PDB file of C-alpha atoms in Angstrom:
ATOM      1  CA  UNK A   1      21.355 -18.732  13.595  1.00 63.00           C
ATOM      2  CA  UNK A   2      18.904 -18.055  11.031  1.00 66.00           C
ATOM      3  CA  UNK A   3      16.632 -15.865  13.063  1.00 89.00           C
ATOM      4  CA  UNK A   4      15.470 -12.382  12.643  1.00 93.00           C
ATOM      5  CA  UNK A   5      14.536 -11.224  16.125  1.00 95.00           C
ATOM      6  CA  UNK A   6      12.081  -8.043  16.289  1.00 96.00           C
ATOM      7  CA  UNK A   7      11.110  -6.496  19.838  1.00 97.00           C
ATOM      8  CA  UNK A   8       8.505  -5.537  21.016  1.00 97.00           C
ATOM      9  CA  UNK A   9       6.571  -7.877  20.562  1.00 94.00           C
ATOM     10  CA  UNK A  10       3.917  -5.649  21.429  1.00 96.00           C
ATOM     11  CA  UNK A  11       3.256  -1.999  21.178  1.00 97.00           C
ATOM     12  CA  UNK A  12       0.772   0.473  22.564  1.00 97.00           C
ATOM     13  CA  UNK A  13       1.402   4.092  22.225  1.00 96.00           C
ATOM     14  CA  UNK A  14      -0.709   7.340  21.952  1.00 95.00           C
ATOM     15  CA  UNK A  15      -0.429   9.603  18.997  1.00 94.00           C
ATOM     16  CA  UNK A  16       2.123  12.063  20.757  1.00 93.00           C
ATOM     17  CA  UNK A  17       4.486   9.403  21.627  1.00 93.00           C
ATOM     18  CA  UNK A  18       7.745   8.774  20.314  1.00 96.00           C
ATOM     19  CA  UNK A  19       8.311   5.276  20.153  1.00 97.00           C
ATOM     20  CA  UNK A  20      11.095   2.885  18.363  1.00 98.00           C
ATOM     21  CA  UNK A  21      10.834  -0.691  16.774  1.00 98.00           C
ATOM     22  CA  UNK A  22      13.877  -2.695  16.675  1.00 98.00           C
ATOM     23  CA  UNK A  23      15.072  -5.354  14.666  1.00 98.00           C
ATOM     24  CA  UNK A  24      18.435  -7.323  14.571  1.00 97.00           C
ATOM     25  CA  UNK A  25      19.799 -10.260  12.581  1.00 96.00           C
ATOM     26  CA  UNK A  26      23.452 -11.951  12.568  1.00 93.00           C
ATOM     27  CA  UNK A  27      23.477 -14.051   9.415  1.00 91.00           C
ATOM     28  CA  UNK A  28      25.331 -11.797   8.179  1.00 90.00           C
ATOM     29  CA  UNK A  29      23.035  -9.832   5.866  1.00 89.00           C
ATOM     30  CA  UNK A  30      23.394  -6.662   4.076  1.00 88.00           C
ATOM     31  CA  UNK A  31      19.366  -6.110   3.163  1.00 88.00           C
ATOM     32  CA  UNK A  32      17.481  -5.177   5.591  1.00 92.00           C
ATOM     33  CA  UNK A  33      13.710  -4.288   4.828  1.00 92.00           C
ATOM     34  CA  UNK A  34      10.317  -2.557   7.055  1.00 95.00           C
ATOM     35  CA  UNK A  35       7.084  -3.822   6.298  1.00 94.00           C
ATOM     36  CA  UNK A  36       3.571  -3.246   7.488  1.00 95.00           C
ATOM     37  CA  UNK A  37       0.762  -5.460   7.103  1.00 94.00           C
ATOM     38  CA  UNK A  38      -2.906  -4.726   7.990  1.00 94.00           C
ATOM     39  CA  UNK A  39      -5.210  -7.474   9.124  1.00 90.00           C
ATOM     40  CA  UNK A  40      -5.954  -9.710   5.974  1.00 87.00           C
ATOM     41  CA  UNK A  41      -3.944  -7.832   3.841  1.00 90.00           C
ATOM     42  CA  UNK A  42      -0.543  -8.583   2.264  1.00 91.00           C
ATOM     43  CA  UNK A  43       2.605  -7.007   3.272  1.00 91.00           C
ATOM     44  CA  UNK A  44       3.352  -3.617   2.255  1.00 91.00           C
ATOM     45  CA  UNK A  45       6.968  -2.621   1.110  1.00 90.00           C
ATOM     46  CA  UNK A  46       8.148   0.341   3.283  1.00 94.00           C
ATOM     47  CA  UNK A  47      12.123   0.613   3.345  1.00 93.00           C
ATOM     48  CA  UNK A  48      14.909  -1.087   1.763  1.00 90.00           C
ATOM     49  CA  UNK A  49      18.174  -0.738   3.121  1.00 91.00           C
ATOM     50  CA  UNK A  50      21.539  -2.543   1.630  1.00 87.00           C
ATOM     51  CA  UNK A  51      24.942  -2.202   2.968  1.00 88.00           C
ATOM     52  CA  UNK A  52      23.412  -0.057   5.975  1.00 92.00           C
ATOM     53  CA  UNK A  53      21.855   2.800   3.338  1.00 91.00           C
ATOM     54  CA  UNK A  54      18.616   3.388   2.673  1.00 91.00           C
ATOM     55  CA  UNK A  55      18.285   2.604  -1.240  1.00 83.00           C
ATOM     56  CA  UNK A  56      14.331   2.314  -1.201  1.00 80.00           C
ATOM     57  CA  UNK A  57      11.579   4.910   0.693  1.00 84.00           C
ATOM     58  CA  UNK A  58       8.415   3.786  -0.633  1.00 84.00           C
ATOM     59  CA  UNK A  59       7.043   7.027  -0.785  1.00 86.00           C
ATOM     60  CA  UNK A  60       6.501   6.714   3.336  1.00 93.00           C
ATOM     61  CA  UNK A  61       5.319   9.130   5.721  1.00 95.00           C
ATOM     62  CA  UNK A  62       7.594  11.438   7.855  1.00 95.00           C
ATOM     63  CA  UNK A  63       6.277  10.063  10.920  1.00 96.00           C
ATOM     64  CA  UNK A  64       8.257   6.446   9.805  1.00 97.00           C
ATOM     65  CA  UNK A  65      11.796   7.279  10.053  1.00 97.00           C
ATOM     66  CA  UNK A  66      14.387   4.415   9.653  1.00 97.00           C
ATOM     67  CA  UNK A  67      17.532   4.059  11.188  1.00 97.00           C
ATOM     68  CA  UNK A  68      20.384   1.268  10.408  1.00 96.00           C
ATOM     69  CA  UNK A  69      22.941   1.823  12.924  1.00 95.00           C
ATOM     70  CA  UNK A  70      25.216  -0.959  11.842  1.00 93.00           C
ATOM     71  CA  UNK A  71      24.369  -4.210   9.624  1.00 90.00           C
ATOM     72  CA  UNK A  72      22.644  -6.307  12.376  1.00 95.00           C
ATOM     73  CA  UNK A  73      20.641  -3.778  13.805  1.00 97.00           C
ATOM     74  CA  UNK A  74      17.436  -2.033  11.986  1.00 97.00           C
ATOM     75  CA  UNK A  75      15.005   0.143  13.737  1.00 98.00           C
ATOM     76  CA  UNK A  76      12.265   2.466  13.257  1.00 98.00           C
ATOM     77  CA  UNK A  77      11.203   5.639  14.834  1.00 98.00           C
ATOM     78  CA  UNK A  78       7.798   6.763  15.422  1.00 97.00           C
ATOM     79  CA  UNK A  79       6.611   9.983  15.974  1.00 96.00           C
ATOM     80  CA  UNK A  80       3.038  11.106  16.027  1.00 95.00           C
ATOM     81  CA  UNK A  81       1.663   8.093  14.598  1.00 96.00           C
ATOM     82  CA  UNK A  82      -2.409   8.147  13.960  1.00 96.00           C
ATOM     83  CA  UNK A  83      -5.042   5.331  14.407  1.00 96.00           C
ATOM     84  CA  UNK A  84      -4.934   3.953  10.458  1.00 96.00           C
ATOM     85  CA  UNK A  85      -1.142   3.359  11.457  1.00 97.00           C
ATOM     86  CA  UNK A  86      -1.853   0.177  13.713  1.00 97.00           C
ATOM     87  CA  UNK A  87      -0.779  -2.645  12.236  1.00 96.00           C
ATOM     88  CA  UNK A  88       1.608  -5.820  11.686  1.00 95.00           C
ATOM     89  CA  UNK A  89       5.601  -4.109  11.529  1.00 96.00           C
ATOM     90  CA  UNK A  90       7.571  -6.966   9.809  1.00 94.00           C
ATOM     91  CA  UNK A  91      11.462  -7.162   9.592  1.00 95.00           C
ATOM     92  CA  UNK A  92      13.056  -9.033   7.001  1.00 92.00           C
ATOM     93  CA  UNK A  93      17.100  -9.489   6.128  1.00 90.00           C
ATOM     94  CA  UNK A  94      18.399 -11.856   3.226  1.00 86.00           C
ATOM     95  CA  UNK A  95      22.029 -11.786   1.335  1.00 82.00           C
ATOM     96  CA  UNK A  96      22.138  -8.869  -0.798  1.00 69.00           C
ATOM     97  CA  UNK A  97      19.767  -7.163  -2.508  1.00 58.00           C
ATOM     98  CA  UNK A  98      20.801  -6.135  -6.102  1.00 58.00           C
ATOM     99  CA  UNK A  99      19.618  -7.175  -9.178  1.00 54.00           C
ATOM    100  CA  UNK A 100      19.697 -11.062  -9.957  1.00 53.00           C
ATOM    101  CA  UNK A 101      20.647 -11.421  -6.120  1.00 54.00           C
ATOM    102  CA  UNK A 102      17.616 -13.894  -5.772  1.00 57.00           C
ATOM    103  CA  UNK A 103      18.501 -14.851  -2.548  1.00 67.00           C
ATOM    104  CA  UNK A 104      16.211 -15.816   0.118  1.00 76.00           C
ATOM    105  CA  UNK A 105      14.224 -13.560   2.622  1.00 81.00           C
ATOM    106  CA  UNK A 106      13.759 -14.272   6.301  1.00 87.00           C
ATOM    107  CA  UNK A 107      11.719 -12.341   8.144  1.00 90.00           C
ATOM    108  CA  UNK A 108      10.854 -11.769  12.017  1.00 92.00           C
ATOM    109  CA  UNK A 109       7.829 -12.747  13.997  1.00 91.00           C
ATOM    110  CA  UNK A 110       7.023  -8.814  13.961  1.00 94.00           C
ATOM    111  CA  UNK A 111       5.736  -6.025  16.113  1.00 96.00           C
ATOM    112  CA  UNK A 112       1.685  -5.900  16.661  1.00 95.00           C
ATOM    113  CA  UNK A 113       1.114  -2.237  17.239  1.00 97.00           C
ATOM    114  CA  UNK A 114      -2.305   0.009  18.022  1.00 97.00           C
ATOM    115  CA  UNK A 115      -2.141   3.684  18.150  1.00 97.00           C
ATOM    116  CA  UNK A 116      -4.573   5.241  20.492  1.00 96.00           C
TER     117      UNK A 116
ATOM    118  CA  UNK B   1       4.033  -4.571 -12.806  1.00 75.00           C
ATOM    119  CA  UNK B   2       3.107  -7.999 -11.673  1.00 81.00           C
ATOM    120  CA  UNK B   3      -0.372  -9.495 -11.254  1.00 88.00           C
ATOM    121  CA  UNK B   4      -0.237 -12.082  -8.444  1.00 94.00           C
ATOM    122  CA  UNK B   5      -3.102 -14.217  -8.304  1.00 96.00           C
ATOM    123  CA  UNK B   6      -3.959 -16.960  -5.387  1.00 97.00           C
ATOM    124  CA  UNK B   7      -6.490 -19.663  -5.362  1.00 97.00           C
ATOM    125  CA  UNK B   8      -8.150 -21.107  -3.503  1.00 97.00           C
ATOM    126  CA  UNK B   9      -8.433 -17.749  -0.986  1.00 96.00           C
ATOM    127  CA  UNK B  10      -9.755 -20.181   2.079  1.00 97.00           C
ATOM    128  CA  UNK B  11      -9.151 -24.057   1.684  1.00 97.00           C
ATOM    129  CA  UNK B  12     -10.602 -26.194   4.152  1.00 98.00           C
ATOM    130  CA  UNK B  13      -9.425 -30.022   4.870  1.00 97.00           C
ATOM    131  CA  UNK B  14      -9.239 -32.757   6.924  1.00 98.00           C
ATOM    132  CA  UNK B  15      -6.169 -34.146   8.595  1.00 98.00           C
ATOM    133  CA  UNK B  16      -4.617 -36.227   6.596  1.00 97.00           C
ATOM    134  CA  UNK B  17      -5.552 -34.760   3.265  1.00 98.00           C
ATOM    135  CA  UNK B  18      -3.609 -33.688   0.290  1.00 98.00           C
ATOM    136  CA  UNK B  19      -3.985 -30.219  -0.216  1.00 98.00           C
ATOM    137  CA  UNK B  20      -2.857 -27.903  -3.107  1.00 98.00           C
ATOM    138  CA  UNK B  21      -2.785 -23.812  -3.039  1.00 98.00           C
ATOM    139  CA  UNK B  22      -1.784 -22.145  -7.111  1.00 98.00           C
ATOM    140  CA  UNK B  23      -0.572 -19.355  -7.724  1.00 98.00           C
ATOM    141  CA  UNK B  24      -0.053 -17.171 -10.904  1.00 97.00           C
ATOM    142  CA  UNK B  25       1.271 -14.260 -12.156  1.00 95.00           C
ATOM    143  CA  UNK B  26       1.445 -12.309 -15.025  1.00 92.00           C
ATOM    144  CA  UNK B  27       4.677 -11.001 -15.913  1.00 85.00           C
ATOM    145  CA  UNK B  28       7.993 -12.979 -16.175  1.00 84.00           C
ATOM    146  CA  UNK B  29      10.025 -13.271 -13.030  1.00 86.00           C
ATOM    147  CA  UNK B  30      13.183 -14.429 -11.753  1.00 82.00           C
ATOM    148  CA  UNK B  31      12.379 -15.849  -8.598  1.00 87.00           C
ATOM    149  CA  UNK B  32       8.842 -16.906  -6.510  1.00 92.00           C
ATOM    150  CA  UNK B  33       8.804 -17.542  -2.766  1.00 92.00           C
ATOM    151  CA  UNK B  34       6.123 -19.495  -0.712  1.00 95.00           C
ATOM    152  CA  UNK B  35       5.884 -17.770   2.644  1.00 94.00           C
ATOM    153  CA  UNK B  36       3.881 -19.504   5.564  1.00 95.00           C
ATOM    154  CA  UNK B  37       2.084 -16.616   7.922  1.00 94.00           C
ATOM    155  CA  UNK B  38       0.524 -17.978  10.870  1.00 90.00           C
ATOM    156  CA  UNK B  39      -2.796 -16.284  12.947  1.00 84.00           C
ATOM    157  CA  UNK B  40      -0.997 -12.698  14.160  1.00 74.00           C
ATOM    158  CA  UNK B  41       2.534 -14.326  13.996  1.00 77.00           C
ATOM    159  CA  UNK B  42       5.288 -13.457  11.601  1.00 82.00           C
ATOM    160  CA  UNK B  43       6.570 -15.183   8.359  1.00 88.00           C
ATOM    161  CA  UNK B  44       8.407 -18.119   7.235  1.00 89.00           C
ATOM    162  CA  UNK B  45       9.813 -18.210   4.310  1.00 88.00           C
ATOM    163  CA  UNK B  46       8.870 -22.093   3.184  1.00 93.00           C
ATOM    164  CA  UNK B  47      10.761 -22.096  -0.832  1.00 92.00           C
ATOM    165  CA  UNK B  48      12.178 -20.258  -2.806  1.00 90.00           C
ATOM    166  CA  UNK B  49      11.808 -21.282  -6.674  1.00 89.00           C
ATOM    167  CA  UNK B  50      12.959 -19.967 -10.195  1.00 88.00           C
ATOM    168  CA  UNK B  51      12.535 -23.768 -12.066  1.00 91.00           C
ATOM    169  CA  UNK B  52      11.427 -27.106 -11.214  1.00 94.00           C
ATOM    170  CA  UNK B  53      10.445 -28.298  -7.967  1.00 96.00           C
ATOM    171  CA  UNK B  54      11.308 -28.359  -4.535  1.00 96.00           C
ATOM    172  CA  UNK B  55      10.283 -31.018  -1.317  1.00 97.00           C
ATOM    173  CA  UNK B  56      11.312 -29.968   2.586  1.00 95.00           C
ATOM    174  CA  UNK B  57       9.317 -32.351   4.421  1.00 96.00           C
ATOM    175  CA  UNK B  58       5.700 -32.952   3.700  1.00 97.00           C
ATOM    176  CA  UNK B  59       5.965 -29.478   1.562  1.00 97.00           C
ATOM    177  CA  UNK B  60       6.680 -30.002  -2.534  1.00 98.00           C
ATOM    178  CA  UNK B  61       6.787 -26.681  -4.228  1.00 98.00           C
ATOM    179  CA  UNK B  62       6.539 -26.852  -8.232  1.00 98.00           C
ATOM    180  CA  UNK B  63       6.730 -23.996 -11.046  1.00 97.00           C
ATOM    181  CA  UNK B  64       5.982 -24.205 -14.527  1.00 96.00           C
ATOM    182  CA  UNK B  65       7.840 -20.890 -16.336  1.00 92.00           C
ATOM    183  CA  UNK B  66       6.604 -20.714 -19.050  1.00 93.00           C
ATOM    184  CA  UNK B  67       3.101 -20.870 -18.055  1.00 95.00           C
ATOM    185  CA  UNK B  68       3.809 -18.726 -15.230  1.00 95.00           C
ATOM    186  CA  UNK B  69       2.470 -20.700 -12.535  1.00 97.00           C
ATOM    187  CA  UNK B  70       3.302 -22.163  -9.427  1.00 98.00           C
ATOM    188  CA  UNK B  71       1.558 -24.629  -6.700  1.00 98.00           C
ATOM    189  CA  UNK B  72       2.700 -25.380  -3.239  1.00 98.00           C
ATOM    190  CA  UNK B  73       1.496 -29.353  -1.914  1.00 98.00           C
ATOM    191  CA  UNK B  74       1.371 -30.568   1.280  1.00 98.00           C
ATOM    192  CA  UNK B  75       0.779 -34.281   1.692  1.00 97.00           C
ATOM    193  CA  UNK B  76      -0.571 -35.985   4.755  1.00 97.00           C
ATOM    194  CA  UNK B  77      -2.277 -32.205   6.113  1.00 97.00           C
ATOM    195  CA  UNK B  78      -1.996 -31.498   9.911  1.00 97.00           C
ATOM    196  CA  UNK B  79      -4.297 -29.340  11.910  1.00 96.00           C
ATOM    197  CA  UNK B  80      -0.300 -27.268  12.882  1.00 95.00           C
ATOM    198  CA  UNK B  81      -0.097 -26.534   8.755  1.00 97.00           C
ATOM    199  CA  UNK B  82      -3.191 -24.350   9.339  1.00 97.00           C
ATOM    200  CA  UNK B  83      -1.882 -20.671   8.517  1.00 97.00           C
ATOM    201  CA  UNK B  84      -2.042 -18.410   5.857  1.00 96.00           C
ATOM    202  CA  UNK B  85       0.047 -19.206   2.865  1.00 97.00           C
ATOM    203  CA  UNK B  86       1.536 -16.412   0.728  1.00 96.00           C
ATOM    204  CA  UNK B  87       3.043 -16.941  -2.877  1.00 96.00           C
ATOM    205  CA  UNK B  88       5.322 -13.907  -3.998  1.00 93.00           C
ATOM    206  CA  UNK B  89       7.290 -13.047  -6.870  1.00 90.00           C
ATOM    207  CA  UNK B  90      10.350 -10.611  -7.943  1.00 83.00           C
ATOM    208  CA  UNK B  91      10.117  -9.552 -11.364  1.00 76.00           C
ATOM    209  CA  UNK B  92      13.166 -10.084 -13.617  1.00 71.00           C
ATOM    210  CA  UNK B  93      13.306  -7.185 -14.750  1.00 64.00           C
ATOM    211  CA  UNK B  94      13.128  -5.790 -11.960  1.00 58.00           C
ATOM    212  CA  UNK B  95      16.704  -3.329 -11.084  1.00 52.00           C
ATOM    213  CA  UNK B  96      18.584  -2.166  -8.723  1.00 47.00           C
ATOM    214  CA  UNK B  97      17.901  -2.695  -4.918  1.00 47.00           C
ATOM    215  CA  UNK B  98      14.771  -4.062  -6.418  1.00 47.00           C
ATOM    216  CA  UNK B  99      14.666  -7.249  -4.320  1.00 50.00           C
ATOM    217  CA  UNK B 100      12.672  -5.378  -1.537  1.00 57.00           C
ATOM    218  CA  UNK B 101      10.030  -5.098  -4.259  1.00 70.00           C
ATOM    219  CA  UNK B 102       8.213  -8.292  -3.929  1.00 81.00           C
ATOM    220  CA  UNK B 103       4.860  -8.661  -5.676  1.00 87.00           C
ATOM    221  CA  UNK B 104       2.372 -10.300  -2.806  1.00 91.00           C
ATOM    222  CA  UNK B 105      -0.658 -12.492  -3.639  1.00 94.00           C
ATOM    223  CA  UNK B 106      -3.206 -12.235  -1.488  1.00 94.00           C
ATOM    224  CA  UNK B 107      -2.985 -15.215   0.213  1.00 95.00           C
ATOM    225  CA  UNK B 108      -4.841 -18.489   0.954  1.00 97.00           C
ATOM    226  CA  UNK B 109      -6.359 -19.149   4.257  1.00 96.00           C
ATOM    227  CA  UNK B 110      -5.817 -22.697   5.386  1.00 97.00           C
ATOM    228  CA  UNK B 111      -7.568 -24.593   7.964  1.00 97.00           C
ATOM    229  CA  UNK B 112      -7.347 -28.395   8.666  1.00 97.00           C
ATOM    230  CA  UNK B 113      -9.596 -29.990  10.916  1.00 97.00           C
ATOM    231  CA  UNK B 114      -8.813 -32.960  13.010  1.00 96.00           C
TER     232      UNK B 114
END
């Protein structure tokens, strides 16, 4: 199984809405990472986490919170989002993620969401 | 930090065609991944390089280190290969959980036509 599954697939929410993104992998993984990607535009680091801790916040809003409830499963709350925040939410896992760990990154098919 | 540069940023071919997308960057790294993004889909990681070359399929992926430059090939194009492909690098010096940090190039827009 070399799949990184993210659900929804699809998200609509309004900007009082609590909503959460989830994202699992069982390859056994200890880096798990939270992207965003606008249209056209690269991916954008958000959150690093290795061995279930968060080790990287890339200077992200409050209204992101991560969550790594065990080493399969990442997810991320959101709270109050606002319109600029609809984008491409990509999941990615690979091996480790210290230095000269240049192991390989899979990542999910993401979560297309629009805040209205 | 790491300047990643892409060209062409939109490639268009015929089936059948070999195509080439480059890629370089400017500071010295220890590993560079091809990633394969198709229209409002996720990504696929297609190689990951720090020397030489690497073939899956019709796919070759080559890097030169020392002149910091990378290309990925694909022989015998197919109107399925059209997607967006994405080189990114890690830099080597680069520490601690620092693999996160990947530098993105903007990406190269690939269409083949039937």
């Amino acid at each position: 199984d070399t799949e990184v599954t993210q659900t929804p697939k699809h998200l609509v929410m309004g900007m009082t809405n609590k909503k959460s993104l989830k994202c699992e992998q069982h390859m056994g993984h200890r880096a798990m990472y939270w992207y965003k990607q606008k249209a056209k535009k690269p991916p954008e680091l958000m959150f690093v986490y290795s061995y279930e801790k968060l080790s990287i916040n890339e200077s992200v809003p409050s209204r992101f919170s991560p969550e790594c409830p065990n080493s399969s499963l990442l997810n991320l709350h959101l709270h109050a989002l606002q319109p600029e925040d609809s984008a491409l939410y990509l999941c990615a896992s690979s091996q480790g993620a210290g230095r000269g760990r240049n192991t390989e990154a899979f990542f999910g098919q993401g979560t297309r969401l629009t805040v209205v | 930090k790491n300047e990643v540069e892409q060209s062409p940023q939109n490639l268009t071919a015929q089936e059948g065609e070999f195509i080439t997308i480059n890629c370089s960057y400017s500071v010295g790294i220890s590993a560079l991944h091809w990633l394969q993004q198709h229209p409002g889909g996720g990504i696929v990681s297609l190689f990951m390089l720090s020397s030489g070359k690497k073939k899956h399929g019709r796919l070759i992926a080559t890097i030169n280190i020392q002149e910091k430059h990378s290309s990925l090939h694909i022989t015998a194009s197919h109107p399925r290969d059209s997607a967006v492909y994405i080189c990114a690098v890690k830099d080597l010096n680069a520490g601690g959980t620092s693999y996160g940090k990947l530098t993105f190039g903007q990406g190269t827009i690939l269409t083949v036509h039937p």
